[in-house]
Coordinates of N, CA and C in Angstrom, one line a residue:
Chain A
G4 N 31.1 -14.9 -53.9 CA 30.1 -13.9 -54.1 C 30.7 -12.5 -54.0
A5 N 29.9 -11.6 -54.4 CA 30.3 -10.2 -54.3 C 30.6 -9.7 -52.9
V6 N 31.7 -9.0 -52.8 CA 32.2 -8.6 -51.4 C 32.5 -7.1 -51.5
V7 N 32.1 -6.4 -50.5 CA 32.5 -5.0 -50.3 C 33.4 -4.9 -49.2
S8 N 34.6 -4.4 -49.4 CA 35.6 -4.2 -48.4 C 35.7 -2.8 -47.9
Q9 N 35.5 -2.6 -46.6 CA 35.5 -1.2 -46.0 C 36.6 -1.1 -45.0
H10 N 37.3 0.1 -45.1 CA 38.4 0.4 -44.2 C 38.5 1.9 -43.9
P11 N 38.9 2.3 -42.7 CA 39.3 1.4 -41.6 C 38.1 0.9 -40.9
S12 N 38.2 -0.1 -40.0 CA 37.1 -0.6 -39.2 C 36.9 0.3 -38.0
R13 N 37.9 0.9 -37.6 CA 37.8 1.8 -36.4 C 38.8 2.9 -36.5
V14 N 38.4 4.1 -36.2 CA 39.3 5.3 -36.2 C 38.9 6.2 -35.1
I15 N 40.0 6.7 -34.4 CA 39.8 7.6 -33.3 C 40.6 8.9 -33.8
C16 N 40.0 10.0 -33.7 CA 40.7 11.2 -34.2 C 40.4 12.4 -33.3
K17 N 41.2 13.4 -33.4 CA 41.0 14.6 -32.7 C 40.0 15.5 -33.4
S18 N 39.3 16.3 -32.7 CA 38.4 17.3 -33.2 C 39.1 18.2 -34.2
G19 N 38.5 18.4 -35.4 CA 39.1 19.3 -36.4 C 39.8 18.6 -37.5
T20 N 40.1 17.3 -37.3 CA 40.8 16.6 -38.3 C 39.8 16.0 -39.3
S21 N 40.3 15.5 -40.5 CA 39.5 14.9 -41.5 C 39.8 13.4 -41.5
V22 N 38.8 12.6 -41.8 CA 38.9 11.2 -41.8 C 38.3 10.6 -43.1
K23 N 39.1 9.8 -43.7 CA 38.6 9.2 -45.0 C 38.3 7.7 -44.8
I24 N 37.1 7.3 -45.3 CA 36.7 5.9 -45.2 C 36.5 5.4 -46.6
E25 N 37.1 4.2 -46.9 CA 37.1 3.6 -48.2 C 36.2 2.4 -48.3
C26 N 35.5 2.3 -49.4 CA 34.8 1.1 -49.7 C 35.1 0.6 -51.1
R27 N 35.6 -0.6 -51.1 CA 36.0 -1.2 -52.4 C 35.2 -2.4 -52.8
S28 N 34.8 -2.5 -54.0 CA 34.1 -3.7 -54.5 C 35.2 -4.6 -55.0
L29 N 35.3 -5.9 -54.4 CA 36.4 -6.7 -54.7 C 36.3 -7.6 -55.9
D30 N 35.1 -8.0 -56.3 CA 35.0 -8.9 -57.5 C 33.9 -8.5 -58.4
F31 N 33.5 -7.2 -58.3 CA 32.5 -6.7 -59.3 C 32.7 -5.2 -59.4
Q32 N 32.0 -4.6 -60.4 CA 32.1 -3.2 -60.6 C 30.9 -2.5 -59.9
A33 N 31.1 -1.6 -59.0 CA 30.1 -0.9 -58.3 C 29.9 0.5 -58.9
T34 N 28.9 0.6 -59.7 CA 28.6 2.0 -60.3 C 27.9 2.8 -59.3
T35 N 27.3 2.2 -58.3 CA 26.6 3.0 -57.3 C 27.0 2.4 -55.9
M36 N 27.2 3.3 -55.0 CA 27.5 2.9 -53.6 C 26.6 3.8 -52.7
F37 N 26.0 3.2 -51.7 CA 25.2 3.9 -50.7 C 26.0 4.1 -49.4
W38 N 25.9 5.2 -48.8 CA 26.6 5.5 -47.5 C 25.5 5.7 -46.4
Y39 N 25.7 5.0 -45.3 CA 24.8 5.0 -44.2 C 25.5 5.5 -43.0
R40 N 24.7 5.9 -42.0 CA 25.2 6.3 -40.7 C 24.3 5.6 -39.7
Q41 N 24.9 5.1 -38.6 CA 24.1 4.4 -37.7 C 24.5 4.8 -36.3
F42 N 23.5 5.3 -35.5 CA 23.7 5.6 -34.1 C 23.3 4.4 -33.2
P43 N 23.9 4.3 -32.0 CA 23.6 3.2 -31.1 C 22.1 2.9 -31.0
K44 N 21.7 1.7 -31.1 CA 20.3 1.3 -31.0 C 19.4 2.0 -32.0
K45 N 19.9 2.5 -33.1 CA 19.1 3.1 -34.1 C 19.3 2.4 -35.4
S46 N 18.4 2.6 -36.3 CA 18.5 2.0 -37.6 C 19.5 2.7 -38.5
L47 N 19.8 2.1 -39.7 CA 20.7 2.7 -40.6 C 20.0 3.9 -41.3
M48 N 20.7 5.0 -41.4 CA 20.1 6.2 -42.0 C 20.9 6.5 -43.3
L49 N 20.3 6.6 -44.4 CA 21.0 6.8 -45.7 C 21.5 8.3 -45.6
M50 N 22.8 8.4 -45.9 CA 23.3 9.8 -46.0 C 23.4 10.3 -47.4
A51 N 23.9 9.4 -48.3 CA 24.1 9.8 -49.7 C 24.3 8.6 -50.6
T52 N 24.2 8.9 -51.9 CA 24.4 7.9 -52.9 C 25.5 8.4 -53.8
S53 N 26.5 7.6 -54.0 CA 27.6 8.0 -54.9 C 27.5 7.2 -56.2
N54 N 27.7 7.9 -57.3 CA 27.7 7.3 -58.6 C 29.0 7.5 -59.3
E55 N 29.6 6.5 -59.8 CA 30.9 6.6 -60.5 C 30.9 7.6 -61.6
G56 N 31.8 8.5 -61.5 CA 32.0 9.6 -62.5 C 31.0 10.7 -62.4
S57 N 30.2 10.8 -61.4 CA 29.3 12.0 -61.2 C 29.2 12.4 -59.8
K58 N 28.5 13.5 -59.6 CA 28.4 14.0 -58.2 C 27.4 13.1 -57.4
A59 N 27.8 13.0 -56.1 CA 26.9 12.2 -55.2 C 25.6 12.9 -54.9
T60 N 24.6 12.2 -54.6 CA 23.3 12.7 -54.2 C 23.1 12.6 -52.7
Y61 N 22.9 13.7 -52.1 CA 22.8 13.7 -50.6 C 21.4 13.7 -50.1
E62 N 21.1 13.1 -49.0 CA 19.8 13.1 -48.4 C 19.6 14.4 -47.7
Q63 N 18.3 14.7 -47.5 CA 18.0 16.0 -46.9 C 18.6 16.1 -45.5
G64 N 19.2 17.2 -45.1 CA 19.8 17.4 -43.8 C 21.3 16.9 -43.7
V65 N 21.8 16.3 -44.8 CA 23.2 15.9 -44.7 C 24.1 17.0 -45.4
E66 N 25.1 17.5 -44.7 CA 25.9 18.5 -45.2 C 26.9 18.0 -46.3
K67 N 26.8 18.5 -47.5 CA 27.7 18.1 -48.5 C 29.1 18.5 -48.3
D68 N 29.4 19.6 -47.7 CA 30.7 20.0 -47.4 C 31.4 19.3 -46.2
K69 N 30.5 18.8 -45.4 CA 31.0 18.1 -44.2 C 31.4 16.6 -44.6
F70 N 30.5 16.0 -45.4 CA 30.7 14.6 -45.8 C 31.0 14.6 -47.3
L71 N 32.2 14.5 -47.6 CA 32.6 14.6 -49.1 C 32.7 13.1 -49.6
I72 N 32.0 12.9 -50.7 CA 32.0 11.6 -51.3 C 32.6 11.6 -52.7
N73 N 33.5 10.7 -52.9 CA 34.2 10.5 -54.2 C 34.0 9.1 -54.7
H74 N 33.6 9.0 -56.0 CA 33.5 7.7 -56.6 C 34.2 7.7 -57.9
A75 N 35.5 7.8 -57.8 CA 36.3 8.0 -59.0 C 36.5 6.8 -59.9
S76 N 36.3 5.6 -59.4 CA 36.4 4.4 -60.2 C 35.3 3.4 -59.9
L77 N 35.2 2.4 -60.7 CA 34.1 1.4 -60.6 C 34.3 0.5 -59.4
T78 N 35.5 0.6 -58.7 CA 35.8 -0.3 -57.6 C 36.0 0.5 -56.3
L79 N 35.9 1.8 -56.3 CA 36.3 2.5 -55.1 C 35.4 3.7 -54.9
S80 N 34.8 3.8 -53.7 CA 34.0 5.0 -53.3 C 34.6 5.4 -51.9
T81 N 34.7 6.7 -51.7 CA 35.3 7.1 -50.4 C 34.3 8.2 -49.8
L82 N 34.3 8.2 -48.5 CA 33.6 9.2 -47.7 C 34.6 9.8 -46.8
T83 N 34.7 11.1 -46.9 CA 35.6 11.9 -46.1 C 34.8 12.8 -45.1
V84 N 35.0 12.6 -43.8 CA 34.4 13.4 -42.8 C 35.3 14.6 -42.6
T85 N 35.0 15.8 -43.0 CA 35.9 16.9 -42.9 C 35.7 17.7 -41.6
S86 N 36.8 18.1 -41.0 CA 36.8 18.9 -39.8 C 35.8 18.2 -38.8
A87 N 36.2 17.0 -38.5 CA 35.3 16.2 -37.6 C 35.1 16.7 -36.2
H88 N 33.9 16.6 -35.7 CA 33.6 17.0 -34.3 C 33.0 15.9 -33.6
P89 N 33.0 15.9 -32.3 CA 32.4 14.8 -31.5 C 31.0 14.3 -31.9
E90 N 30.2 15.3 -32.4 CA 28.9 14.9 -32.9 C 28.9 14.0 -34.1
D91 N 30.0 14.0 -34.8 CA 30.2 13.2 -36.0 C 30.5 11.7 -35.6
S92 N 30.8 11.5 -34.4 CA 31.1 10.1 -33.9 C 29.9 9.2 -34.2
S93 N 30.1 8.1 -34.9 CA 29.0 7.3 -35.3 C 29.6 6.1 -36.0
F94 N 28.8 5.2 -36.4 CA 29.1 4.0 -37.2 C 28.7 4.3 -38.7
Y95 N 29.7 4.2 -39.6 CA 29.4 4.5 -41.0 C 29.5 3.2 -41.8
I96 N 28.6 3.0 -42.7 CA 28.5 1.7 -43.4 C 28.2 2.0 -44.9
C97 N 28.9 1.3 -45.8 CA 28.6 1.5 -47.2 C 27.9 0.2 -47.7
R98 N 27.2 0.4 -48.8 CA 26.5 -0.7 -49.4 C 26.5 -0.6 -50.9
S99 N 26.8 -1.7 -51.6 CA 26.8 -1.7 -53.0 C 25.4 -1.5 -53.6
G100 N 25.4 -0.7 -54.6 CA 24.1 -0.4 -55.2 C 23.7 -1.4 -56.3
E101 N 24.6 -2.3 -56.6 CA 24.3 -3.2 -57.7 C 23.2 -4.1 -57.3
F102 N 22.2 -4.3 -58.1 CA 21.1 -5.1 -57.7 C 21.4 -6.6 -57.8
N103 N 21.4 -7.2 -56.7 CA 21.5 -8.6 -56.6 C 20.7 -9.0 -55.4
E104 N 20.7 -10.3 -55.1 CA 19.8 -10.8 -54.1 C 20.2 -10.4 -52.7
K105 N 21.5 -10.1 -52.5 CA 21.9 -9.9 -51.1 C 22.2 -8.5 -50.7
L106 N 22.4 -7.6 -51.6 CA 22.7 -6.2 -51.3 C 23.8 -6.1 -50.3
F107 N 25.0 -6.3 -50.8 CA 26.2 -6.4 -49.9 C 26.6 -5.1 -49.2
F108 N 26.8 -5.2 -47.9 CA 27.3 -4.1 -47.1 C 28.8 -4.3 -46.8
G109 N 29.4 -3.1 -46.5 CA 30.8 -3.2 -46.0 C 30.7 -3.6 -44.5
S110 N 31.8 -3.7 -43.9 CA 31.9 -4.2 -42.5 C 31.8 -3.0 -41.5
G111 N 31.7 -1.8 -42.0 CA 31.5 -0.7 -41.2 C 32.7 0.0 -40.6
T112 N 32.6 1.3 -40.3 CA 33.7 2.0 -39.7 C 33.2 2.7 -38.4
Q113 N 33.8 2.5 -37.3 CA 33.4 3.2 -36.1 C 34.3 4.4 -35.9
L114 N 33.7 5.5 -36.0 CA 34.4 6.8 -35.9 C 34.2 7.4 -34.5
S115 N 35.3 7.7 -33.8 CA 35.2 8.3 -32.5 C 36.0 9.6 -32.6
V116 N 35.4 10.7 -32.4 CA 36.0 12.0 -32.5 C 36.2 12.6 -31.0
L117 N 37.4 12.8 -30.6 CA 37.7 13.3 -29.3 C 37.6 14.8 -29.1
Chain W
E13 N 3.7 7.5 -46.8 CA 5.2 7.4 -46.5 C 5.5 5.9 -46.3
D14 N 6.6 5.5 -46.9 CA 7.1 4.1 -46.7 C 7.6 3.9 -45.3
Q15 N 7.1 2.9 -44.6 CA 7.5 2.6 -43.2 C 7.8 1.1 -43.0
V16 N 8.8 0.9 -42.2 CA 9.1 -0.5 -41.7 C 9.2 -0.5 -40.2
T17 N 8.4 -1.4 -39.6 CA 8.3 -1.4 -38.1 C 8.7 -2.8 -37.6
Q18 N 9.7 -2.9 -36.8 CA 10.0 -4.2 -36.2 C 9.6 -4.3 -34.7
S19 N 9.1 -5.4 -34.4 CA 8.7 -5.6 -33.0 C 9.0 -7.1 -32.6
P20 N 9.4 -7.3 -31.3 CA 9.6 -6.3 -30.3 C 11.0 -5.6 -30.6
E21 N 11.3 -4.5 -29.8 CA 12.6 -3.9 -30.0 C 13.7 -4.7 -29.4
A22 N 13.4 -5.4 -28.4 CA 14.4 -6.3 -27.8 C 13.7 -7.6 -27.3
L23 N 14.4 -8.7 -27.2 CA 13.8 -9.9 -26.8 C 14.9 -10.8 -26.1
R24 N 14.5 -11.3 -25.0 CA 15.4 -12.2 -24.3 C 14.8 -13.6 -24.2
L25 N 15.6 -14.5 -24.7 CA 15.1 -15.9 -24.7 C 16.1 -16.8 -23.9
Q26 N 15.6 -17.9 -23.4 CA 16.5 -18.9 -22.9 C 16.9 -19.8 -24.1
E27 N 18.0 -20.4 -24.0 CA 18.5 -21.3 -25.0 C 17.4 -22.4 -25.2
G28 N 17.1 -22.6 -26.5 CA 16.1 -23.6 -26.8 C 14.7 -23.1 -26.9
E29 N 14.5 -21.9 -26.4 CA 13.1 -21.3 -26.4 C 12.8 -20.6 -27.7
S30 N 12.0 -21.2 -28.6 CA 11.7 -20.7 -29.9 C 10.8 -19.4 -29.8
S31 N 11.0 -18.6 -30.8 CA 10.2 -17.4 -30.9 C 10.1 -16.8 -32.3
S32 N 9.4 -15.7 -32.5 CA 9.3 -15.1 -33.8 C 9.5 -13.6 -33.7
L33 N 10.2 -13.0 -34.7 CA 10.4 -11.6 -34.8 C 9.5 -11.1 -35.9
N34 N 8.9 -9.9 -35.7 CA 7.9 -9.4 -36.7 C 8.5 -8.1 -37.4
C35 N 8.2 -8.0 -38.6 CA 8.6 -6.9 -39.4 C 7.3 -6.5 -40.3
S36 N 6.7 -5.4 -39.9 CA 5.5 -5.0 -40.7 C 5.9 -3.8 -41.5
Y37 N 5.3 -3.7 -42.7 CA 5.7 -2.7 -43.6 C 4.5 -2.1 -44.4
T38 N 4.7 -0.8 -44.8 CA 3.7 -0.2 -45.6 C 4.6 0.6 -46.7
V39 N 4.6 0.0 -47.9 CA 5.4 0.6 -48.9 C 4.6 0.6 -50.2
S40 N 5.0 1.5 -51.1 CA 4.4 1.5 -52.4 C 5.2 0.7 -53.4
G41 N 4.9 -0.6 -53.6 CA 5.6 -1.3 -54.6 C 6.8 -2.1 -54.0
L42 N 6.6 -3.3 -53.4 CA 7.6 -4.0 -52.8 C 8.5 -4.7 -53.9
R43 N 9.8 -4.5 -53.9 CA 10.7 -5.2 -54.7 C 11.3 -6.4 -54.0
G44 N 11.5 -6.2 -52.7 CA 12.1 -7.3 -51.9 C 12.1 -7.0 -50.5
L45 N 12.1 -8.0 -49.6 CA 12.2 -7.7 -48.2 C 13.4 -8.5 -47.7
F46 N 14.3 -7.8 -47.0 CA 15.6 -8.4 -46.6 C 15.7 -8.5 -45.1
W47 N 16.3 -9.6 -44.7 CA 16.6 -9.8 -43.2 C 18.1 -9.9 -43.1
Y48 N 18.6 -9.1 -42.1 CA 20.1 -9.1 -41.9 C 20.3 -9.4 -40.4
R49 N 21.5 -9.9 -40.1 CA 21.9 -10.0 -38.7 C 23.1 -9.0 -38.6
Q50 N 23.1 -8.3 -37.4 CA 24.2 -7.4 -37.2 C 24.8 -7.6 -35.8
D51 N 26.1 -7.9 -35.7 CA 26.7 -8.0 -34.5 C 27.3 -6.6 -34.1
P52 N 27.6 -6.3 -32.8 CA 28.1 -5.0 -32.4 C 29.4 -4.6 -33.2
G53 N 29.4 -3.4 -33.7 CA 30.6 -3.0 -34.4 C 30.9 -3.6 -35.8
K54 N 29.9 -4.3 -36.3 CA 30.0 -5.0 -37.6 C 28.9 -4.5 -38.6
G55 N 29.2 -4.7 -39.9 CA 28.2 -4.4 -40.8 C 27.1 -5.5 -40.9
P56 N 25.9 -5.2 -41.4 CA 24.9 -6.2 -41.5 C 25.3 -7.4 -42.3
E57 N 25.0 -8.6 -41.8 CA 25.2 -9.8 -42.5 C 24.0 -10.4 -43.1
F58 N 24.0 -10.6 -44.4 CA 22.8 -11.1 -45.1 C 22.2 -12.4 -44.6
L59 N 20.9 -12.5 -44.4 CA 20.3 -13.7 -44.1 C 19.3 -14.2 -45.2
F60 N 18.3 -13.4 -45.5 CA 17.3 -13.8 -46.5 C 16.8 -12.7 -47.3
T61 N 16.3 -13.0 -48.5 CA 15.5 -12.1 -49.3 C 14.2 -12.8 -49.7
L62 N 13.1 -12.1 -49.5 CA 11.8 -12.6 -49.9 C 11.2 -11.6 -50.9
Y63 N 10.5 -12.2 -51.9 CA 10.1 -11.3 -53.0 C 8.5 -11.2 -53.0
S64 N 7.8 -12.3 -52.6 CA 6.4 -12.3 -52.8 C 5.7 -13.0 -51.7
A65 N 4.5 -12.6 -51.4 CA 3.7 -13.1 -50.3 C 3.6 -14.6 -50.5
G66 N 3.7 -15.3 -49.4 CA 3.7 -16.8 -49.4 C 5.1 -17.4 -49.4
E67 N 6.0 -16.6 -49.8 CA 7.4 -17.2 -49.9 C 8.0 -17.4 -48.5
E68 N 8.7 -18.5 -48.4 CA 9.4 -18.9 -47.2 C 10.8 -19.3 -47.5
K69 N 11.8 -19.0 -46.6 CA 13.1 -19.4 -46.7 C 13.7 -19.9 -45.4
E70 N 14.6 -20.9 -45.4 CA 15.1 -21.4 -44.2 C 16.6 -21.5 -44.2
K71 N 17.2 -21.3 -43.1 CA 18.7 -21.4 -43.0 C 19.0 -21.8 -41.5
E72 N 19.4 -23.0 -41.3 CA 19.7 -23.6 -40.0 C 18.5 -23.3 -39.1
R73 N 18.6 -22.6 -38.0 CA 17.6 -22.4 -37.0 C 16.6 -21.3 -37.4
L74 N 16.8 -20.6 -38.5 CA 16.0 -19.5 -38.9 C 15.1 -19.8 -40.1
K75 N 13.9 -19.2 -40.0 CA 13.0 -19.4 -41.1 C 12.3 -18.0 -41.3
A76 N 12.3 -17.5 -42.5 CA 11.6 -16.2 -42.8 C 10.4 -16.5 -43.7
T77 N 9.3 -15.8 -43.4 CA 8.1 -15.9 -44.1 C 7.6 -14.4 -44.5
L78 N 6.8 -14.4 -45.5 CA 6.3 -13.1 -46.0 C 4.9 -13.1 -46.4
T79 N 4.2 -12.0 -45.9 CA 2.8 -11.8 -46.3 C 2.8 -10.4 -47.0
K80 N 1.6 -10.0 -47.4 CA 1.5 -8.7 -48.1 C 1.7 -7.5 -47.1
K81 N 1.7 -7.8 -45.8 CA 1.8 -6.7 -44.8 C 3.0 -6.9 -43.9
E82 N 3.5 -8.1 -43.8 CA 4.5 -8.3 -42.8 C 5.4 -9.5 -43.1
S83 N 6.5 -9.6 -42.4 CA 7.4 -10.7 -42.5 C 7.7 -11.2 -41.1
F84 N 7.9 -12.5 -40.9 CA 8.3 -13.0 -39.6 C 9.6 -13.8 -39.8
L85 N 10.5 -13.6 -38.8 CA 11.7 -14.4 -38.7 C 11.5 -15.3 -37.5
H86 N 11.4 -16.6 -37.8 CA 11.2 -17.6 -36.8 C 12.5 -18.2 -36.4
I87 N 12.7 -18.2 -35.0 CA 14.0 -18.8 -34.5 C 13.6 -20.0 -33.7
T88 N 14.1 -21.1 -34.2 CA 13.8 -22.4 -33.5 C 14.9 -22.9 -32.7
A89 N 14.6 -23.2 -31.4 CA 15.7 -23.7 -30.5 C 16.9 -22.8 -30.6
P90 N 16.8 -21.5 -30.3 CA 18.0 -20.6 -30.4 C 19.1 -21.0 -29.5
K91 N 20.3 -20.6 -29.9 CA 21.5 -20.8 -29.1 C 22.1 -19.5 -28.8
P92 N 23.0 -19.4 -27.8 CA 23.6 -18.1 -27.4 C 24.2 -17.4 -28.6
E93 N 24.8 -18.1 -29.5 CA 25.5 -17.5 -30.6 C 24.5 -16.8 -31.6
D94 N 23.2 -17.0 -31.4 CA 22.2 -16.4 -32.2 C 21.9 -14.9 -31.7
S95 N 22.5 -14.6 -30.6 CA 22.4 -13.3 -30.0 C 22.9 -12.2 -30.9
A96 N 22.1 -11.3 -31.3 CA 22.6 -10.2 -32.3 C 21.4 -9.3 -32.5
T97 N 21.6 -8.3 -33.3 CA 20.5 -7.4 -33.7 C 20.0 -7.9 -35.1
Y98 N 18.8 -8.0 -35.2 CA 18.2 -8.5 -36.5 C 17.5 -7.3 -37.2
L99 N 17.9 -7.0 -38.4 CA 17.4 -5.9 -39.2 C 16.5 -6.4 -40.3
C100 N 15.4 -5.7 -40.5 CA 14.5 -5.9 -41.6 C 14.6 -4.7 -42.5
A101 N 14.6 -4.9 -43.8 CA 14.7 -3.8 -44.8 C 13.8 -4.1 -46.0
V102 N 13.1 -3.1 -46.5 CA 12.2 -3.3 -47.6 C 12.8 -2.4 -48.8
Q103 N 12.9 -3.1 -49.9 CA 13.3 -2.4 -51.1 C 12.2 -2.0 -52.0
T104 N 12.1 -0.7 -52.3 CA 11.1 -0.2 -53.3 C 11.8 0.7 -54.3
L105 N 10.9 1.2 -55.2 CA 11.4 2.2 -56.2 C 10.9 3.5 -55.9
T106 N 11.7 4.6 -56.0 CA 11.1 5.9 -55.9 C 10.4 6.3 -57.1
Q107 N 9.7 7.5 -57.1 CA 8.9 8.0 -58.2 C 9.8 8.2 -59.4
G108 N 11.1 8.5 -59.2 CA 12.0 8.7 -60.2 C 12.6 7.4 -60.8
G109 N 12.3 6.3 -60.2 CA 12.7 5.0 -60.7 C 14.0 4.5 -60.0
S110 N 14.5 5.2 -59.0 CA 15.7 4.7 -58.4 C 15.4 3.8 -57.2
E111 N 16.4 3.0 -56.8 CA 16.2 2.1 -55.7 C 16.1 2.8 -54.4
K112 N 15.3 2.3 -53.5 CA 15.2 2.9 -52.2 C 15.1 1.7 -51.2
L113 N 15.9 1.8 -50.1 CA 15.9 0.7 -49.1 C 15.5 1.3 -47.8
V114 N 14.4 0.8 -47.2 CA 13.9 1.4 -46.0 C 14.1 0.4 -44.9
F115 N 14.8 0.8 -43.8 CA 15.2 -0.1 -42.7 C 14.2 0.0 -41.5
G116 N 14.0 -1.1 -40.8 CA 13.4 -1.0 -39.5 C 14.5 -0.6 -38.5
K117 N 14.1 -0.4 -37.3 CA 15.0 0.0 -36.3 C 15.9 -1.2 -35.7
G118 N 15.4 -2.4 -36.1 CA 16.2 -3.5 -35.6 C 15.6 -4.1 -34.3
M119 N 15.9 -5.4 -34.0 CA 15.5 -6.1 -32.8 C 16.7 -6.8 -32.2
K120 N 16.9 -6.4 -31.0 CA 18.1 -7.0 -30.3 C 17.7 -8.3 -29.6
L121 N 18.2 -9.3 -30.0 CA 18.0 -10.7 -29.5 C 19.1 -11.1 -28.6
T122 N 18.7 -11.5 -27.4 CA 19.7 -12.1 -26.4 C 19.2 -13.5 -26.0
V123 N 20.1 -14.4 -26.3 CA 19.8 -15.8 -25.9 C 20.7 -16.2 -24.8
N124 N 20.1 -16.5 -23.6 CA 20.8 -16.9 -22.5 C 21.0 -18.4 -22.4
P125 N 22.2 -18.8 -22.0 CA 22.5 -20.3 -21.9 C 21.8 -20.9 -20.8

């Protein structure tokens, strides 16, 4: 079945550095990828929607310059957290936007900013 | 406004003690209701998709049902390995015709041996 591979699974970085998270569709073409953020004991909050070959659509309150999204190919979407600060520490998850019964998620990335 | 509410927020069961998790929703135009299991530090793992009222699906000790207002996830004779957070999500369409997925806050299940 369709699988979304997300890397890295965990990253610890110093404040001020940038972190890139990748989501790859392994056996299908993902024209759309959704990016979520999840705080402990909270639900998944949609941050942005990336579309292959065009600009991402950001949800209200999400800083475009802080969370850079690139969807340059049909199999790869990336989220870059720029100049990360401790308040950016969170669990980030991607999801394939292709309609199918299961709506596949990546395995998530735990970001810890010191 | 589209809303998905899960209850209870947390549940502790003894091994073998059956129970049900509730997911109530108010959305304009249901495309599908999804149940996921999420372990700490992991992405959601798909369990079920339900599309219309009256539909039921089963997998091992889990059974999901759907009405026009809510869905239940029944857990029969749970085992400790069933301990996880269970997420409910409802898929609808926005006014612009794009897909929208609304999540509940999740329900943390702990099954004690």
